[in-house]
Every structure is written in structure tokens, then in C-alpha cells.
XYZ file of C-alpha atoms in Angstrom:
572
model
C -17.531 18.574 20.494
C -16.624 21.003 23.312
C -20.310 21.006 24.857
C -20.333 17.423 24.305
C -16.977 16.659 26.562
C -18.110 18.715 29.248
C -21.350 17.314 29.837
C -19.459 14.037 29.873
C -17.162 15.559 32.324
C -20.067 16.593 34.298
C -21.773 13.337 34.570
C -18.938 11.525 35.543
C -16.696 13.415 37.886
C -18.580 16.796 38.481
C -17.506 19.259 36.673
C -17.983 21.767 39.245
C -15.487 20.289 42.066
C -16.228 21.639 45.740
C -14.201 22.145 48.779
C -16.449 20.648 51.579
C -13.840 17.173 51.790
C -10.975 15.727 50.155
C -11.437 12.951 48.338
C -8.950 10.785 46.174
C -7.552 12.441 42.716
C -8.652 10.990 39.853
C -7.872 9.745 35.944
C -10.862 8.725 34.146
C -11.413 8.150 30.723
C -14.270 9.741 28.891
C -13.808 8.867 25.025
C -11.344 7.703 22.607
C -7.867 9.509 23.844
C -10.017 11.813 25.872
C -9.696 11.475 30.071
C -10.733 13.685 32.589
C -7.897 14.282 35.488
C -8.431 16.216 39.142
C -9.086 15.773 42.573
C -11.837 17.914 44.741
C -10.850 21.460 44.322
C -10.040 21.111 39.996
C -10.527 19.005 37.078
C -9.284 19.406 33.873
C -10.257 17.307 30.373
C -6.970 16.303 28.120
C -7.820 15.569 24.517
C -5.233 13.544 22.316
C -3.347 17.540 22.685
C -5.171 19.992 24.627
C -6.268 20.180 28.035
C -9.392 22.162 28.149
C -12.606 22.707 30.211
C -10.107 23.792 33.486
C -12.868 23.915 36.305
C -12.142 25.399 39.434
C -14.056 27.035 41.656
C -17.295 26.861 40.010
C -15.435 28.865 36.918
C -13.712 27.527 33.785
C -10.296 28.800 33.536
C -9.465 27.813 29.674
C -12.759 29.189 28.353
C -12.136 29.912 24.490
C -8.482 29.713 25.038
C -6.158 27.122 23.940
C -5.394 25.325 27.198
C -2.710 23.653 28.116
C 0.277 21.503 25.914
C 3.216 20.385 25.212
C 5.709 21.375 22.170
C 8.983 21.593 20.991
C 10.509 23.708 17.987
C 8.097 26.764 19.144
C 4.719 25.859 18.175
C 5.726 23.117 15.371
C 5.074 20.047 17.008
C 2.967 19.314 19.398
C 2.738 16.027 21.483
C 0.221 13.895 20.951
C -1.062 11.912 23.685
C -1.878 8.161 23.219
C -2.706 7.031 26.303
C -2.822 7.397 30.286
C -2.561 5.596 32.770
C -1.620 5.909 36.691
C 1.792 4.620 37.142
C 2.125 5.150 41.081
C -0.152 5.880 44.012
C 0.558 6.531 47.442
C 0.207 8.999 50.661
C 2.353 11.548 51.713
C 1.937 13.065 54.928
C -1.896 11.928 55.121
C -2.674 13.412 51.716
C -3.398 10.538 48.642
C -1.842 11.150 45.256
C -1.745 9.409 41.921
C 1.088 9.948 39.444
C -0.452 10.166 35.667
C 1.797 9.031 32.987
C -0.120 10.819 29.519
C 2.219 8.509 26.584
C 3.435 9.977 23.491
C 6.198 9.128 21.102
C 8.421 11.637 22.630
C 8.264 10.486 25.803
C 5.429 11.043 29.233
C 3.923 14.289 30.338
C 3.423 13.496 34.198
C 0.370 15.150 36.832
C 1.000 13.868 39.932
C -2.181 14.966 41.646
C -2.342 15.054 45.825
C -5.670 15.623 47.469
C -6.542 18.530 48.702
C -4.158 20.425 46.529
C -5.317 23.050 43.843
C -3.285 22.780 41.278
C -0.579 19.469 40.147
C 2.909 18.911 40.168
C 4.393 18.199 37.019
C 7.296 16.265 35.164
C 8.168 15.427 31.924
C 10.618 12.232 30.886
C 12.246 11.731 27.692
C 12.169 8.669 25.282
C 12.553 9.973 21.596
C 12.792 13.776 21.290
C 14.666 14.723 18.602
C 18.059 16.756 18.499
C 15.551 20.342 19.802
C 16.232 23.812 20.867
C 13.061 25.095 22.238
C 10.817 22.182 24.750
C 8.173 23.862 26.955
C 4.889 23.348 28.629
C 2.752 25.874 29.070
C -0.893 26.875 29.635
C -3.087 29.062 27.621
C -6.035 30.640 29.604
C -8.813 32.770 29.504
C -8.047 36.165 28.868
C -10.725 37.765 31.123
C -10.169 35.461 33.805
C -6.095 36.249 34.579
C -5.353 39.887 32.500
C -2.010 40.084 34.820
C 1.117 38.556 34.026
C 3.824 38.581 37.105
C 7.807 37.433 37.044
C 10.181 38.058 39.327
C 11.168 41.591 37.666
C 7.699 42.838 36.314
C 4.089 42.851 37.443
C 1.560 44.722 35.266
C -1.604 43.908 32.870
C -0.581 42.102 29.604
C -1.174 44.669 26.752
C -4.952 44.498 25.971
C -5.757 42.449 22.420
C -7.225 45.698 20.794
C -3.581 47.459 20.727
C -1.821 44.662 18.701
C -2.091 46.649 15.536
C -1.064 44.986 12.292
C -0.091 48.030 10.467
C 2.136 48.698 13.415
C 3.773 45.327 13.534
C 7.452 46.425 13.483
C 9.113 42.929 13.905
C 8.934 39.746 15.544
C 6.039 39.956 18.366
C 6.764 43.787 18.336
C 4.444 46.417 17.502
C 4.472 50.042 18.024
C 1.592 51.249 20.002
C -0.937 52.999 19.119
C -0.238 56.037 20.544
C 3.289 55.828 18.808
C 4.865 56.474 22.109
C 6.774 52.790 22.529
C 6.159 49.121 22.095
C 4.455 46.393 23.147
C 6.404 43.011 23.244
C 5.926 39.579 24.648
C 9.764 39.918 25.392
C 9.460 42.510 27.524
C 8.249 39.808 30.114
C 11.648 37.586 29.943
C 12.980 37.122 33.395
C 16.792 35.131 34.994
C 15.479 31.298 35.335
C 17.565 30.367 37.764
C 16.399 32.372 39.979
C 12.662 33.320 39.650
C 10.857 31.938 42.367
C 7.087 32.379 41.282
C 5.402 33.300 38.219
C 2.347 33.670 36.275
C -1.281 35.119 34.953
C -3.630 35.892 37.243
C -6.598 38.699 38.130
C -8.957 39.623 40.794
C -10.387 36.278 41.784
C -7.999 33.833 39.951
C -4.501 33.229 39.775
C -2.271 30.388 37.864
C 0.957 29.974 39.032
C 4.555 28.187 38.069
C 6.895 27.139 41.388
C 9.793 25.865 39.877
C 12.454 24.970 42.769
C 14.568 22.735 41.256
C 16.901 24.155 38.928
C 19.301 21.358 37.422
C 16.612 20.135 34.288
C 17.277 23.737 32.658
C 19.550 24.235 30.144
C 22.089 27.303 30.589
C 24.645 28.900 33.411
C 23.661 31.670 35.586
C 22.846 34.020 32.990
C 20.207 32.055 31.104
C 17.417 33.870 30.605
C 13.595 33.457 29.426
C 10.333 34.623 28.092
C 7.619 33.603 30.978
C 3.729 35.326 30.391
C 2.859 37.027 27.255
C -0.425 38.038 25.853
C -1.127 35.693 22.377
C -1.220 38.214 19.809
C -3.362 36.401 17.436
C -6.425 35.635 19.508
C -5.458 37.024 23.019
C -5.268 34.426 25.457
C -3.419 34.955 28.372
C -0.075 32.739 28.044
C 2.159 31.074 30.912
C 4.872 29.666 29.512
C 7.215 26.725 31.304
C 10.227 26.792 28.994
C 12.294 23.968 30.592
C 14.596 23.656 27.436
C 14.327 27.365 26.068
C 16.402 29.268 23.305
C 15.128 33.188 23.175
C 17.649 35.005 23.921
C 20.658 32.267 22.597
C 22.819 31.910 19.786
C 22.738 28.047 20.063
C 21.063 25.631 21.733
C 20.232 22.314 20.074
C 20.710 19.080 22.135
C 20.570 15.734 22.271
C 18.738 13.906 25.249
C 19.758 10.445 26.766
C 16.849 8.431 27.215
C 14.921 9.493 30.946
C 16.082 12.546 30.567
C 13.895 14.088 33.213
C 12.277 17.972 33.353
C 11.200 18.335 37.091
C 9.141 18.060 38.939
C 7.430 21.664 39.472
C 4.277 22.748 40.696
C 1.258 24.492 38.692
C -0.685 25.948 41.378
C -3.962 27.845 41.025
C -5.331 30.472 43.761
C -8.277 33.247 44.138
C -4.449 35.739 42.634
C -3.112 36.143 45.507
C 0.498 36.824 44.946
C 1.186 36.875 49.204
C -0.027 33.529 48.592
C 1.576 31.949 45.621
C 4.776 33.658 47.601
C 4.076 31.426 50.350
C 3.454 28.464 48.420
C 6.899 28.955 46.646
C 9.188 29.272 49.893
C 7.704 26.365 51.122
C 7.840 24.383 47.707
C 11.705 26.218 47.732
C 12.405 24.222 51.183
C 10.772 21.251 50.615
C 13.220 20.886 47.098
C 14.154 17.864 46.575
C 10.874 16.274 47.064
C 10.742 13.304 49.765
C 7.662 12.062 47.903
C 8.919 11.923 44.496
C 10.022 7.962 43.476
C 12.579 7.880 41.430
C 16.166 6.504 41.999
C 18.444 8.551 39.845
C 16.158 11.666 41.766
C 17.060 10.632 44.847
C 21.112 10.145 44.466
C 22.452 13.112 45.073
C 25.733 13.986 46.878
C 27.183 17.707 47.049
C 30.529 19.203 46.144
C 32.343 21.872 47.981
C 35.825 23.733 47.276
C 37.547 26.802 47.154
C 39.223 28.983 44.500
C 42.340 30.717 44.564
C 43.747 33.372 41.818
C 47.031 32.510 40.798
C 47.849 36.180 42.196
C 47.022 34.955 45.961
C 43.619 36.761 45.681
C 40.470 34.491 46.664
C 38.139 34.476 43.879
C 35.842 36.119 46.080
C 31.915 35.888 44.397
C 33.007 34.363 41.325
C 30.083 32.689 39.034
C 30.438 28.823 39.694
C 28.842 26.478 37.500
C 28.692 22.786 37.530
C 28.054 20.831 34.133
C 29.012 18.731 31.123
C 32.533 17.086 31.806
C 34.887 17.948 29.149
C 32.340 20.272 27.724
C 32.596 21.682 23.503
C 29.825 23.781 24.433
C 29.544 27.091 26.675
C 28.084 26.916 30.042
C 24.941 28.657 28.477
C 24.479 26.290 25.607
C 24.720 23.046 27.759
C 21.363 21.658 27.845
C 21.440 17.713 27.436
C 21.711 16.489 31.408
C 21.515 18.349 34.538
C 23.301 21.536 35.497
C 23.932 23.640 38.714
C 24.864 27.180 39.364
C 26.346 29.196 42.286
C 28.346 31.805 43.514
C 31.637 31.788 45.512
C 31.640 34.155 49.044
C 34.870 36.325 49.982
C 36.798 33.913 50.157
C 36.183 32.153 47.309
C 34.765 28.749 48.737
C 31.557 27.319 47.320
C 29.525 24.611 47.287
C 26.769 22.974 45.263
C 23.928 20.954 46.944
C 21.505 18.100 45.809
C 23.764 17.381 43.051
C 22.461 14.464 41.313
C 25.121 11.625 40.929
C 27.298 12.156 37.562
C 30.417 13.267 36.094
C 30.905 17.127 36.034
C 33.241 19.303 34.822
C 33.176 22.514 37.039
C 33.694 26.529 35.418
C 34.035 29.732 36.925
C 34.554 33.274 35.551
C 34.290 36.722 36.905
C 30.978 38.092 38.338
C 32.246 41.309 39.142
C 33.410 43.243 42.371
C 36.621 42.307 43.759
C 37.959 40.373 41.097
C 36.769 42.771 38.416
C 40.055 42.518 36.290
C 40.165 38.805 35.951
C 39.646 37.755 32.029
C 40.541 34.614 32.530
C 38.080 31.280 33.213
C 38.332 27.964 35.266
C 37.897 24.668 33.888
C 38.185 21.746 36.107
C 36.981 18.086 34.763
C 36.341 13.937 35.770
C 34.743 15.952 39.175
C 32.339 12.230 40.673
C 29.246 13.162 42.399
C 27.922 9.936 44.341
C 25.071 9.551 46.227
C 24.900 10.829 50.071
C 28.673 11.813 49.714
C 30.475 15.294 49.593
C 32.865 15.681 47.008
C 35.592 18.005 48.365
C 37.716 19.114 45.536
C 39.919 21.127 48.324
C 41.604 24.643 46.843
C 41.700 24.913 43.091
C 44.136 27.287 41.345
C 42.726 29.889 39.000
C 45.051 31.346 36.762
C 44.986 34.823 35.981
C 46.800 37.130 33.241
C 50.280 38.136 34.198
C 50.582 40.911 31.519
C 50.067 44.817 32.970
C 46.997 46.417 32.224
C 46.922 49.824 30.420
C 43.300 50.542 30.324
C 39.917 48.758 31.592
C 36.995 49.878 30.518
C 33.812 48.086 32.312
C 33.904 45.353 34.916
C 34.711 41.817 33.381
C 31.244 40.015 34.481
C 29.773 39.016 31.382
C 26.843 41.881 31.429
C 26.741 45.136 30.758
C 26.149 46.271 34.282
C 27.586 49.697 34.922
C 27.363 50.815 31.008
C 24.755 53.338 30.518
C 21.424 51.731 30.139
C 22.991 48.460 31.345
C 20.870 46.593 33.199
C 17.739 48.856 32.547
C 14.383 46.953 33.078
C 13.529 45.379 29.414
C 12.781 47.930 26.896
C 12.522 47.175 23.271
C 14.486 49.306 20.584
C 16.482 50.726 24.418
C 19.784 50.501 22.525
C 18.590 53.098 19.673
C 19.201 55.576 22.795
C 22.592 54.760 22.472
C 24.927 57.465 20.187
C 26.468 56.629 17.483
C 29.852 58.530 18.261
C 31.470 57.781 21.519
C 34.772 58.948 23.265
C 35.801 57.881 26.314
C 38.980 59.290 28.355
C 40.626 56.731 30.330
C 41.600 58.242 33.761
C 38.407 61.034 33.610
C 35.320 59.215 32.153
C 32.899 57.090 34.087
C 32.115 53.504 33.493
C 28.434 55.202 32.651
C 29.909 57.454 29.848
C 30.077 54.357 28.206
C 26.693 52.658 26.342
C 25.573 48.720 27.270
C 25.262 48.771 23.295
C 26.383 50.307 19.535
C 23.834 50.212 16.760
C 24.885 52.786 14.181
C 27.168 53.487 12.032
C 29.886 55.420 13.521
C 33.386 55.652 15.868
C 33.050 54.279 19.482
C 37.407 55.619 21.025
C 39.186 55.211 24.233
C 41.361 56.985 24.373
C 44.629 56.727 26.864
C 47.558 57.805 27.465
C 51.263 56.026 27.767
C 53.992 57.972 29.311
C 57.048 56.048 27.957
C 56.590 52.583 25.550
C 60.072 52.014 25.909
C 59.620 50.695 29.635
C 58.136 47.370 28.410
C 60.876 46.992 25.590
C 60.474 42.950 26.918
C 57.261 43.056 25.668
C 56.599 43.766 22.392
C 53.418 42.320 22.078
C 50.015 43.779 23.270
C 46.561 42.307 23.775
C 43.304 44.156 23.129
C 40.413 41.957 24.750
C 37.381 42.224 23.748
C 34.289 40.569 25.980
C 30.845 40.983 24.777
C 27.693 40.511 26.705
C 25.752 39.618 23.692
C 25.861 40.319 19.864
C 22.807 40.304 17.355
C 23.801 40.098 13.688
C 23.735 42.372 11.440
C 26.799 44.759 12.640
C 30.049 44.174 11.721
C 33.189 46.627 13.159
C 36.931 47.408 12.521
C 39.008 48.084 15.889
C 41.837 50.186 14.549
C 44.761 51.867 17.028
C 45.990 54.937 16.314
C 44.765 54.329 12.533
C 46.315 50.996 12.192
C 43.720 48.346 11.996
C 44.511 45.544 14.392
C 40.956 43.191 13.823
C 37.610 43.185 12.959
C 34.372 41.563 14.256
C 32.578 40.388 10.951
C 28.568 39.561 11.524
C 28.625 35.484 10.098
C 31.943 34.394 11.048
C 32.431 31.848 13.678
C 31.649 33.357 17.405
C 29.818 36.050 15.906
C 26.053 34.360 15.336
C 23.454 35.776 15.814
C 21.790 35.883 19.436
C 18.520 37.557 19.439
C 19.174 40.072 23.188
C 19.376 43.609 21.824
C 16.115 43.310 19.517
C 14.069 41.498 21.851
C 14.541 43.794 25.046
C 17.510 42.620 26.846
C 19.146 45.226 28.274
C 22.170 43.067 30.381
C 23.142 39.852 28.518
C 22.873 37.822 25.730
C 25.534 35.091 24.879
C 28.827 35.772 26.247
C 31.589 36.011 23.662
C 34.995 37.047 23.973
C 37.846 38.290 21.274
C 41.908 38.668 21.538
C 43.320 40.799 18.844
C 47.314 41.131 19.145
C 49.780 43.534 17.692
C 53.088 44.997 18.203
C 53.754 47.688 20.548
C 56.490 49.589 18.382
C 54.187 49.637 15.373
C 51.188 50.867 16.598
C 51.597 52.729 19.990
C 53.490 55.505 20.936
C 54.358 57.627 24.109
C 51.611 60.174 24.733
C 48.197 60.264 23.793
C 46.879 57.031 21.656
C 43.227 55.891 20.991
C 41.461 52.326 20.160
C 38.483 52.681 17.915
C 35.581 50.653 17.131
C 34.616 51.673 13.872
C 30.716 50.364 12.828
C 31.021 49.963 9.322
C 27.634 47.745 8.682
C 24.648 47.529 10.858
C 20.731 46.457 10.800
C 17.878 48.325 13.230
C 18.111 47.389 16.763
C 20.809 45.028 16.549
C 24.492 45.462 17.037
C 27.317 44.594 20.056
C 26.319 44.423 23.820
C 29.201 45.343 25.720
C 30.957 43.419 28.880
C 34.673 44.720 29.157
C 37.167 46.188 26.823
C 41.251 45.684 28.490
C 43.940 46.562 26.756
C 47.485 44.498 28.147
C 50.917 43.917 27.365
């Protein structure tokens, strides 16, 4: 059937396009739910699920691989087109393209196809997806052809076919290799969405690229992360993944879509592999964001919203995380996922602003990222914030407000990582929190922030220990505070804090806030999902003048998985 399509493809459009002229892009239609899509430089035939038979110069990019598709629920469902059709045509700067609506039940996969481009951009819009976690396009390609996957944090060959052993299979897409000195996982390739710029497979004479500039169709705050270019274990073909609605590294994610929904647009773009190149292609695909060609109305309103935030100690909330999303939200900031979302950072003096903001209602967050305003445990909520179209939205200074209680230890900066742990932040490494002891003591006042691991894993005691000079100088305030922020949990672990000996809470694997996120056995080394604890008790019982110690005592735990740490404060 393959050989059969292709010399159909042949006949009709050339399946061998050249580069001596542009001529117009093109849908035509070759069979029953079979069409054949390009302009001069590529062509590519879509079955009823597959596009296969990717020619570009003179070479077939899919080969025996897959090719490209669309799914949802992992590899569960995927869409199945009914028909296509060209839904708008035009020129943009002297250069003809064709939109191309493919129709299934779900909703369209769009190709808008200019001449004289190599490669498409993309869009999808929503009609009946169900309540999903995982949506994603991707492309499946010939192994030989691209045997280098690239993100923003690593550029190396994907592991070669021959060293996915199954007798070494030690978990999920994780296998020991052969050699028995570390692992190969897909997850090692996982890179910060919201701020990749380029990715993709690619090798001496080919390369297939993802330019995402737009941001706001992705689900998830600042700290939403995802898997990008694997090697398929099971028959080796070299995978670029576009997960516009992912879940990898979450504890939650499922959402419901409003009807035109819309994921894009971005641009697949195919070279000879060179990276200078798709670097180029991406700062000018970066500037050119949003795009004047694109014809859409609710696209085109956007406004912008600007404003500055103050700690209710004076302090500007200088570099705060900034996030603009679902009003009145009963979801985090990294489980939002159903409409359009924007991230950014506040300067020194805590102003920010958020641009192209497409017209909605928005709540607005903000939490500590670190640095100056290190201490801050506290978030910002601020609803009903209007974003209309061609108009700023100036929400003037907003007050933050901060805990008023006096610290008596800090240990790591409140950021929602595990940045300045040991390990924390390490380039992904499977199994990396195994390295990690399973005794721990750390002296307030002499240790380092680094004496301190991003993660616990075994069984054992984790103290800080700290000293008080005289309890009886906050006789007002009996009560005390032990906070407890974690940059990610996996399940499996469960731990009793105790203070000198007293137990004063617990953090049970199951119970509500502790569910399982996958980070710490799928080779995140900074974040996961965010969760944060308050476990109060009084001062006379439990503390005394001199030397005292909080524990974290891991009573139950499960390989690899365990508590990623953010900050631990302890307050009265």
C-alpha cells in the first residue's frame, strides 16, 4: 500500500520537489482519506492517521518510521482524519500560502503552507476533546536520517536501538546500560517549555525542527516542564515530540476545553541540521510572534497588562515569578491548562508586565523566585484583572503580604526548586537522588545551603538542628510554624517531622497534596509540582533554650522516589 501511495504521489505532484522556483503549495487528494500536502521544497502524504512518504530534498525523511500524528492520552487515541480541505489562501509579503484544515471528531489539525518555505506552520483547534491530560503532535522519523536529538539544555546522539536491553529494563522507559555504568532514558531529554526556543532531531545533512514562540496555548506556570526528542524504544525511530497539553512530570493535569480552544500556531521547519540555522529561524520566528498573517479574531485581540508589586514589609518584590491565568482559579498555576496562560518575571523593583495578552479575564499570581526576596513564603492572588484588545491594563502597585512572625531558621531559598541543595539543579540524571544519604544533619549558623540534598529516598533521619538562646522572649507567642515547601514529591515515601522527640506532623504518601508527581524517577533534578505544608505547635511544649533539632524521619519509601526539597522555615 506504501509503494502504491508513493507512486501516486509521484505522478501527481512529484514526489521529488526541487528548488529551481516557487510555486503555489498544494492539497491534493490521492485516494479515499488519503491527500498529498507541500509546496516546492517538501511534500508529505497524510493517510486517515499518518503522514508518511516526507520528501525533501530528493530523500524521504519518514522512511520505515511512523511519521507524523496526532494523540491524546499518550498513544491511546489517535485522531482520525476525515477530510481536508483549504479553508484560507492568501499572500504575505509576496509569498502564497494555503491554510489546510485535516477534520476529525476532535477538532482540525491545521498546515498552513507558504511558498518557498521548507517546512509548515501548524495549529490545532478544538471541537470535542474529551476532559485529557496528555495532547501532542509530534513526528516520528527515520532513524538514520536525524540520530541527534537537541533542546535547549542537551545536544547529543539519541541512545542507539541496540542498547535498549530488555533484561535491563529497570522501569518506565529506563534501562540500565549495557555496560552497567548508568541509564538510558527518554526523560533525560525533558527541557523548561516556556522557554526553549528551538528543538529537535536532526544529523549530518538533515535536520527537523520545532519553533514554538508563542507561549499562552501551554498548560502550566513558569516551571512546567517537558519531554521533547527521545529515541522509540520499540522500533527506534527518532521521535520529536510537540506536547502542547503535556503531563510528565505533573501530579494533575486533566482539563476541560471550551470549544476553539486553539494550540498555536508554531513552525515545523526542516534544514540540511544546521543548528546556526534553525537558531536563526527561531529569533526571527521569536520577533515576528504574534503572527501578522495569521486570521483569526480572538488571535488578534490582545491588550497587555503592567503593574508593580510591593511586600507588605516596604520591600519591592524584586524578580518575583509572575503568572497570568484562570480568574478565581481551584487549580495551581502548573495544573491550569484549559485557556491561555502567560508567565514573567518582575525586575528590582518589582514592576512587570505581560504582552500580547489575548483578551479575557485573568486572575494574576506571584511567589518567590529567589534572590532578594528569598524569605517570602507567602503568594499573591489578584482576580476579575480585563484584558481588552489594543489596551494596557494598568493594575498600578499591588500589595503583597508577607509573614510577620520572626524567623528562627531557613534552610534553602523559598523559589519552588531545589536550586542551591546539593545536586539541585544538576543536568537530568536518572536514579541522581540515590546519591543522596540517607542520614543528614545540618547546623543552622555553620552548614551550607549545599550540605543539604535536592532529595531523601531512604529510610532514615534528615535534622536541623538550631539553637534558641532564651524561649521566654516570645512569651506573646506561643505558637510556632514549621513550613514545609517541596519542589516535587513522588509517592511512595511517607515521613514523621518530630522536634526535639515530640512529633508535630507527618507527610503520608496518598493523602490529599501528597500525589504522586513522577520528577525524582524520571530525571528531574530541580522541580516537580510545588507543594507546601504548615505544621503548628506550642513553643513551651516542644522547644527549649539551647540546642533543639527538627527531624524528618523516612519511615516508608519505594526506589528512586521520595521528597524534592524547596525550603524548610521554622517561625513564631
Amino acid at each position: 500500500m506504501k509503494a502504491i501511495i508513493l507512486s501516486i504521489a509521484a505522478t501527481l505532484v512529484g514526489a521529488v520537489p526541487t528548488k529551481s522556483h516557487k510555486s503555489k503549495p498544494f492539497l491534493n487528494q490521492v485516494g479515499d482519506r488519503t491527500w498529498i500536502i507541500g509546496n516546492e521544497l517538501w511534500n508529505l502524504t497524510q493517510g486517515p492517521q499518518y503522514g508518511v512518504q516526507l520528501f525533501y530534498k530528493d530523500h524521504d525523511c519518514v522512511g520505515d518510521a511512523v511519521g507524523h500524528y496526532v494523540s491524546y492520552n499518550g498513544a491511546a487515541s489517535d485522531l482520525n482524519w476525515t477530510s481536508a480541505s483549504i479553508v484560507n489562501q492568501g499572500s504575505y509579503r509576496g509569498d502564497d500560502y494555503i491554510d489546510i484544515a485535516f477534520t476529525a471528531s476532535e477538532g482540525e489539525m491545521h498546515w498552513v503552507i507558504f511558498s518557498g518555505l521548507a517546512g509548515a506552520y501548524q495549529y490545532f483547534v478544538n471541537r470535542a476533546l474529551p476532559v485529557l491530560g496528555e495532547f501532542r503532535t509530534l513526528w516520528r522519523l527515520d532513524n538514520t536520517t536525524f540520530p541527534l536529538g537537541k533542546t535547549n539544555l542537551r545536544d547529543e546522539a539519541l541512545p542507539p536501538l541496540s542498547d535498549y536491553i530488555a533484561t535491563n529494563k529497570v522501569q518506565d522507559e529506563t534501562w540500565l546500560q549495557p555496560d552497567g555504568d548508568g541509564y538510558i532514558t527518554k526523560y533525560d531529554f525533558t527541557d523548561w517549555i516556556r522557554t526553549q526556543t528551538y528543538y529537535g532531531v536532526y544529523g549530518e545533512s538533515f535536520g527537523s525542527w520545532y519553533i514554538n514562540p508563542g507561549k499562552d496555548y501551554y498548560n502550566g506556570n513558569h516551571l512546567k516542564q517537558e519531554l521533547m526528542v527521545h529515541r522509540e524504544s520499540a522500533t527506534g525511530d527518532a521521535v520529536q515530540l510537540n506536547m502542547i497539553h503535556g503531563t510528565h512530570f505533573m501530579a494533575s493535569s486533566s482539563d476541560v476545553f471550551p470549544d476553539g480552544k486553539m494550540w498555536g500556531p508554531w513552525l515545523w521547519y526542516l534544514n540540511d541540521g544546521s543548528k546556526e540555522d534553525a537558531a536563526k529561524k527561531a529569533k526571527k520566528e521569536f520577533t515576528s510572534w504574534p503572527y501578522e498573517w495569521f486570521e483569526d479574531e480572538g488571535y488578534k485581540s490582545r491588550g497587555s497588562v503592567t503593574g508593580q508589586l510591593i511586600l507588605s514589609d516596604g520591600r519591592p518584590a524584586a524578580n518575583a515569578a509572575v503568572f497570568l491565568g484562570d480568574n478565581n482559579p481551584n487549580k495551581t498555576a502548573l495544573d491550569m491548562g484549559s485557556n491561555y496562560y502567560y508567565t514573567a518575571y518582575a525586575n528590582a523593583q518589582g514592576r512587570f508586565k505581560f504582552t500580547d495578552v489575548r483578551a479575557a479575564q485573568y486572575g494574576l499570581q506571584a511567589w518567590s523566585n529567589g534572590s532578594k526576596i528569598a524569605d517570602v513564603t507567602t503568594s499573591f492572588l489578584h482576580n476579575n484583572i480585563a484584558v481588552a484588545k489594543s489596551r494596557n491594563t494598568n493594575l498600578g502597585s499591588l500589595k503583597w503580604n508577607v509573614s510577620k512572625k520572626t524567623k528562627i531558621f531557613q534552610v534553602g531559598d523559598f523559589d519552588r526548586t531545589s536550586y542551591g541543595f546539593q545536586y539541585g539543579g544538576a543536568p537530568h540524571q536518572h536514579a541522581l537522588v540515590a546519591s543522596c544519604p540517607a542520614n543528614l544533619v545540618y547546623r543552622v549558623g555553620q552548614s551550607k545551603t549545599s550540605d543539604w540534598c535536592f532529595g531523601q529516598t531512604y529510610l532514615g533521619n534528615w535534622t536541623i538542628s538550631f539553637n534558641l538562646p532564651d524561649t521566654r522572649k516570645h512569651t506573646t507567642a506561643r505558637n510556632v510554624t514549621l513550613i514545609v515547601s517541596l519542589a516535587g514529591y513522588s509517592s511512595g515515601s511517607s515521613s514523621i517531622i518530630w522536634a526535639n522527640g515530640q512529633q508535630i506532623g507527618n507527610l503520608t504518601s496518598g493523602t490529599p497534596g501528597l500525589l504522586n508527581d513522577p520528577s525524582l524517577y524520571r530525571s528531574m533534578t530541580t522541580a516537580g509540582e510545588w507543594r507546601y505544608f504548615e505544621f503548628e505547635f506550642n513553643a513551651d511544649d516542644v522547644l527549649k533554650k539551647g540546642d533543639n533539632e527538627v527531624t524528618f524521619q523516612l519511615t516508608r519509601n519505594s526506589t528512586w522516589h521520595g521528597f524534592m526539597w524547596d525550603s524548610v522555615v521554622l517561625e513564631w
